[in-house]
Amino acid sequence: MKTNKLKTNDLILQFTAKIVFFIIFFFSIHIFFAGHYTPGGGFVGGLLTSSAIVLLVIAFDLKTVRKILPINYMYMTATGLIIAVATAAYPIFDGKPFFTHYFDYFDLPLFGKTSLHTAALFDLGVFLVVVGVTMTIIQTIGEDE
Amino acid sequence: MTVLANILVVLFISVGVIFIAVAAIGLFRLPDLYTRAHAASKSATLGVMSVLIGVFLHFWLIEDHFNPRILLGILFIFMTGPVGGHIMSRSSYIAGVKPWSGTVRDDLKPEIERMKKEQNVQD
């Protein structure tokens, strides 16, 4: 079979991508949780996570990445929207206005005194929506031959 | 102590800026893509790392704020800068960018020919 595409051995790129993926992913988790007091949050964290996955797609293959992370990103977007709406709608049943947030201080075993806020749940929804939408766009564009 | 810290910070940041300036001059002066990639990926990586070390030391020693993100950035640039240069020069070689006319040795050419023959690729 005659082709005009040379298949090369991208060992260096693939090995680096494997390591750098984890650096970017954990940094995105950090950005996500740091969003309340420092710059960052769900949107930037989601974009960083999807860029880490895109790095894997560039280094390997769309099929390989789908085998590594068998996620339907449409469902991921839907889950994120449901989480965000549920967080926003919960105060209605408590007799408070829509989008009221709650927070309290808890004594967690490893972290000590920590303030947990329901805004983090809303941010989780944003995070899932951003990752889902970005990955859906990239998969759809990347697939069409 | 503050004077010593300031000297260290200024030293690191000026070394970094000089390296980045050398990289920029190299991009202008060098004859072809491969020598330019050599200048850009090596010198700019070291320059940015040096500037980041200076910033880290400034915030640590003078403002008393330990920022691990800068250390992570240094590690990240150290790992990804050279790989980026490698990928760019390799893909441009495969795409057919000719090296400078004064090049005396080309080890990649027979290898690419062999791979093309093995995979039945036509130009």
Coordinates of C-alpha atoms in Angstrom, one line a residue:
Chain A
M1 CA 0.0 0.0 0.0
K2 CA 1.4 3.3 -1.0
T3 CA 1.0 6.1 1.4
N4 CA 2.6 9.5 1.6
K5 CA 2.7 9.8 5.4
L6 CA 5.8 8.8 7.2
K7 CA 5.2 7.0 10.5
T8 CA 7.9 8.0 12.9
N9 CA 8.9 6.8 16.3
D10 CA 7.9 9.6 18.7
L11 CA 9.5 8.1 21.8
I12 CA 10.8 11.3 23.3
L13 CA 7.4 13.1 22.9
Q14 CA 5.4 10.2 24.2
F15 CA 7.7 9.7 27.3
T16 CA 7.6 13.4 28.1
A17 CA 3.8 13.6 27.6
K18 CA 3.4 10.7 30.1
I19 CA 5.2 12.7 32.8
V20 CA 4.0 16.2 31.9
F21 CA 0.4 14.9 31.9
F22 CA 0.5 14.3 35.6
I23 CA 2.2 17.6 36.3
I24 CA -0.5 19.5 34.4
F25 CA -3.3 17.4 35.9
F26 CA -2.3 17.8 39.5
F27 CA -1.7 21.5 38.9
S28 CA -5.2 21.8 37.5
I29 CA -6.6 20.1 40.7
H30 CA -4.6 22.6 42.7
I31 CA -5.9 25.5 40.7
F32 CA -9.5 24.2 41.1
F33 CA -9.3 24.0 44.9
A34 CA -7.3 27.3 45.2
G35 CA -10.1 29.2 43.4
H36 CA -11.8 30.5 46.5
Y37 CA -8.9 32.5 47.9
T38 CA -6.4 32.9 45.1
P39 CA -6.7 33.2 41.3
G40 CA -8.1 30.1 39.6
G41 CA -11.3 28.1 39.9
G42 CA -13.4 25.7 37.9
F43 CA -13.0 27.3 34.5
V44 CA -9.2 27.5 34.4
G45 CA -8.9 24.1 36.1
G46 CA -11.2 22.5 33.5
L47 CA -9.2 24.1 30.7
L48 CA -5.9 22.8 32.2
T49 CA -7.3 19.3 32.6
S50 CA -8.6 19.2 29.0
S51 CA -5.2 20.6 27.8
A52 CA -3.5 17.7 29.6
I53 CA -5.7 15.2 27.8
V54 CA -5.1 17.1 24.5
L55 CA -1.4 16.6 25.1
L56 CA -1.9 12.9 25.4
V57 CA -4.0 13.0 22.2
I58 CA -1.1 14.8 20.4
A59 CA 1.5 12.4 21.7
F60 CA -0.4 9.2 21.1
D61 CA -3.6 8.8 19.2
L62 CA -7.3 9.6 19.6
K63 CA -8.1 5.8 19.8
T64 CA -5.4 5.1 22.4
V65 CA -6.6 8.0 24.6
R66 CA -10.1 6.8 24.3
K67 CA -9.0 3.4 25.5
I68 CA -7.0 5.0 28.4
L69 CA -9.9 7.3 29.5
P70 CA -13.1 5.6 28.5
I71 CA -15.3 8.6 29.2
N72 CA -18.3 9.8 27.2
Y73 CA -17.7 13.6 27.4
M74 CA -21.3 14.3 26.6
Y75 CA -22.4 12.6 29.8
M76 CA -19.6 14.5 31.6
T77 CA -21.1 17.8 30.5
A78 CA -24.6 16.7 31.5
T79 CA -23.4 15.6 34.9
G80 CA -21.7 18.9 35.4
L81 CA -24.8 20.8 34.5
I82 CA -26.9 18.7 36.9
I83 CA -24.5 19.3 39.8
A84 CA -24.5 23.0 39.2
V85 CA -28.3 23.3 38.9
A86 CA -28.7 21.0 42.0
T87 CA -26.4 23.1 44.1
A88 CA -28.2 26.3 43.0
A89 CA -31.7 24.8 43.5
Y90 CA -31.1 23.2 46.9
P91 CA -31.8 26.4 49.0
I92 CA -35.3 26.6 47.5
F93 CA -36.4 23.6 49.5
D94 CA -34.9 25.2 52.6
G95 CA -37.0 28.3 52.2
K96 CA -34.1 30.5 51.1
P97 CA -33.5 32.3 47.7
F98 CA -32.2 30.5 44.7
F99 CA -28.3 30.3 44.7
T100 CA -27.9 30.8 48.4
H101 CA -24.6 29.2 49.5
Y102 CA -23.7 27.6 52.8
F103 CA -20.4 27.2 54.5
D104 CA -19.1 25.9 57.8
Y105 CA -15.9 25.0 59.5
F106 CA -15.0 21.3 59.8
D107 CA -12.2 19.5 61.6
L108 CA -10.9 17.2 58.9
P109 CA -8.3 14.5 59.9
L110 CA -5.4 15.5 57.7
F111 CA -6.1 19.2 56.9
G112 CA -7.1 20.5 60.4
K113 CA -9.7 23.2 60.6
T114 CA -11.1 23.7 57.1
S115 CA -13.9 25.8 55.8
L116 CA -16.1 23.8 53.3
H117 CA -18.3 25.9 51.1
T118 CA -21.0 24.7 48.7
A119 CA -19.6 27.1 46.0
A120 CA -17.0 24.4 45.5
L121 CA -19.7 22.0 44.4
F122 CA -20.9 24.6 41.9
D123 CA -17.3 25.0 40.7
L124 CA -17.1 21.2 40.3
G125 CA -20.1 21.4 37.9
V126 CA -18.3 24.2 36.0
F127 CA -15.1 22.1 35.9
L128 CA -17.0 19.1 34.5
V129 CA -18.8 21.2 31.9
V130 CA -15.6 22.9 30.7
V131 CA -13.7 19.6 30.4
G132 CA -16.6 17.9 28.7
V133 CA -17.3 20.6 26.2
T134 CA -13.6 21.1 25.3
M135 CA -13.0 17.4 24.8
T136 CA -16.2 17.0 22.8
I137 CA -15.1 19.8 20.4
I138 CA -11.6 18.4 20.0
Q139 CA -12.7 14.8 19.5
T140 CA -15.4 15.8 17.0
I141 CA -12.9 17.9 15.0
G142 CA -10.1 15.4 15.3
E143 CA -12.2 12.5 14.2
D144 CA -13.5 13.7 10.9
E145 CA -11.3 12.3 8.2
Chain B
M1 CA 21.0 39.6 54.9
T2 CA 18.7 41.6 52.7
V3 CA 21.7 43.0 50.8
L4 CA 22.9 39.4 50.1
A5 CA 19.5 38.3 49.0
N6 CA 19.1 41.3 46.8
I7 CA 22.5 40.6 45.2
L8 CA 21.5 37.0 44.5
V9 CA 18.1 38.0 43.0
V10 CA 19.7 40.7 40.8
L11 CA 22.4 38.2 39.7
F12 CA 20.0 35.5 38.7
I13 CA 17.5 37.8 36.9
S14 CA 20.3 39.6 35.0
V15 CA 21.9 36.3 33.9
G16 CA 18.5 35.1 32.7
V17 CA 17.8 38.3 30.8
I18 CA 21.3 38.1 29.2
F19 CA 20.6 34.5 28.1
I20 CA 17.2 35.5 26.6
A21 CA 18.8 38.4 24.8
V22 CA 21.5 36.0 23.4
A23 CA 18.7 33.7 22.2
A24 CA 17.0 36.6 20.4
I25 CA 20.2 37.6 18.7
G26 CA 20.8 34.0 17.7
L27 CA 17.4 33.8 16.1
F28 CA 18.4 36.8 13.9
R29 CA 22.0 35.9 13.1
L30 CA 22.0 32.1 12.6
P31 CA 21.6 30.8 9.1
D32 CA 19.0 28.0 9.1
L33 CA 16.2 26.5 11.1
Y34 CA 18.2 23.9 12.9
T35 CA 20.8 26.3 14.3
R36 CA 18.0 28.7 15.2
A37 CA 16.1 25.9 17.0
H38 CA 19.3 25.2 18.9
A39 CA 19.7 28.8 20.0
A40 CA 16.0 29.2 20.9
S41 CA 15.4 26.0 22.8
K42 CA 18.6 25.9 24.8
S43 CA 19.3 29.5 25.6
A44 CA 15.7 30.7 26.2
T45 CA 15.0 27.7 28.4
L46 CA 18.0 28.5 30.6
G47 CA 17.2 32.2 30.6
V48 CA 13.6 31.7 31.7
M49 CA 14.6 29.2 34.4
S50 CA 17.2 31.7 35.7
V51 CA 14.6 34.5 35.8
L52 CA 12.2 32.2 37.6
I53 CA 14.8 31.3 40.2
G54 CA 15.4 35.0 40.8
V55 CA 11.7 35.6 41.3
F56 CA 11.4 32.6 43.6
L57 CA 14.4 33.8 45.7
H58 CA 13.0 37.4 45.9
F59 CA 9.6 36.2 47.2
W60 CA 11.2 33.6 49.5
L61 CA 14.0 35.7 51.1
I62 CA 12.6 39.2 51.0
E63 CA 8.8 38.9 51.0
D64 CA 9.0 35.7 53.1
H65 CA 6.6 33.7 50.9
F66 CA 7.5 30.3 49.8
N67 CA 5.9 29.7 46.4
P68 CA 6.2 26.1 45.2
R69 CA 4.4 26.9 41.9
I70 CA 7.5 28.7 40.7
L71 CA 9.6 25.6 41.4
L72 CA 7.0 23.5 39.5
G73 CA 7.3 26.0 36.6
I74 CA 11.1 25.7 36.6
L75 CA 10.8 21.9 36.4
F76 CA 8.1 22.1 33.8
I77 CA 10.1 24.4 31.5
F78 CA 13.2 22.3 32.0
M79 CA 11.3 19.3 30.8
T80 CA 9.3 20.7 28.0
G81 CA 11.5 23.4 26.4
P82 CA 14.1 21.1 24.9
V83 CA 11.4 18.5 23.9
G84 CA 9.5 21.3 22.0
G85 CA 12.7 22.3 20.2
H86 CA 13.4 18.6 19.3
I87 CA 9.9 18.0 18.0
M88 CA 9.9 21.2 15.9
S89 CA 13.3 20.5 14.3
R90 CA 12.4 16.9 13.7
S91 CA 9.1 17.6 12.1
S92 CA 10.6 20.3 9.9
Y93 CA 13.4 17.9 8.8
I94 CA 10.8 15.3 7.8
A95 CA 8.7 18.0 6.1
G96 CA 11.8 18.7 4.0
V97 CA 13.5 21.8 5.3
K98 CA 17.1 21.8 4.0
P99 CA 19.9 22.4 6.4
W100 CA 22.4 25.2 5.9
S101 CA 24.7 24.8 2.9
G102 CA 27.8 24.6 5.1
T103 CA 26.6 21.5 6.9
V104 CA 29.2 18.7 6.7
R105 CA 27.4 15.8 8.2
D106 CA 23.8 14.6 8.1
D107 CA 23.2 11.4 10.1
L108 CA 19.4 11.6 10.0
K109 CA 19.1 11.4 6.2
P110 CA 20.0 7.7 5.7
E111 CA 17.8 6.8 8.6
I112 CA 14.8 8.7 7.1
E113 CA 15.5 7.0 3.7
R114 CA 15.5 3.6 5.3
M115 CA 12.2 4.3 7.1
K116 CA 10.6 5.5 3.9
K117 CA 11.7 2.4 2.1
E118 CA 10.4 0.1 4.9
Q119 CA 7.0 1.8 5.0
N120 CA 6.7 2.2 1.3
V121 CA 6.3 5.9 1.4
Q122 CA 6.4 8.0 -1.8
D123 CA 7.5 11.6 -1.7

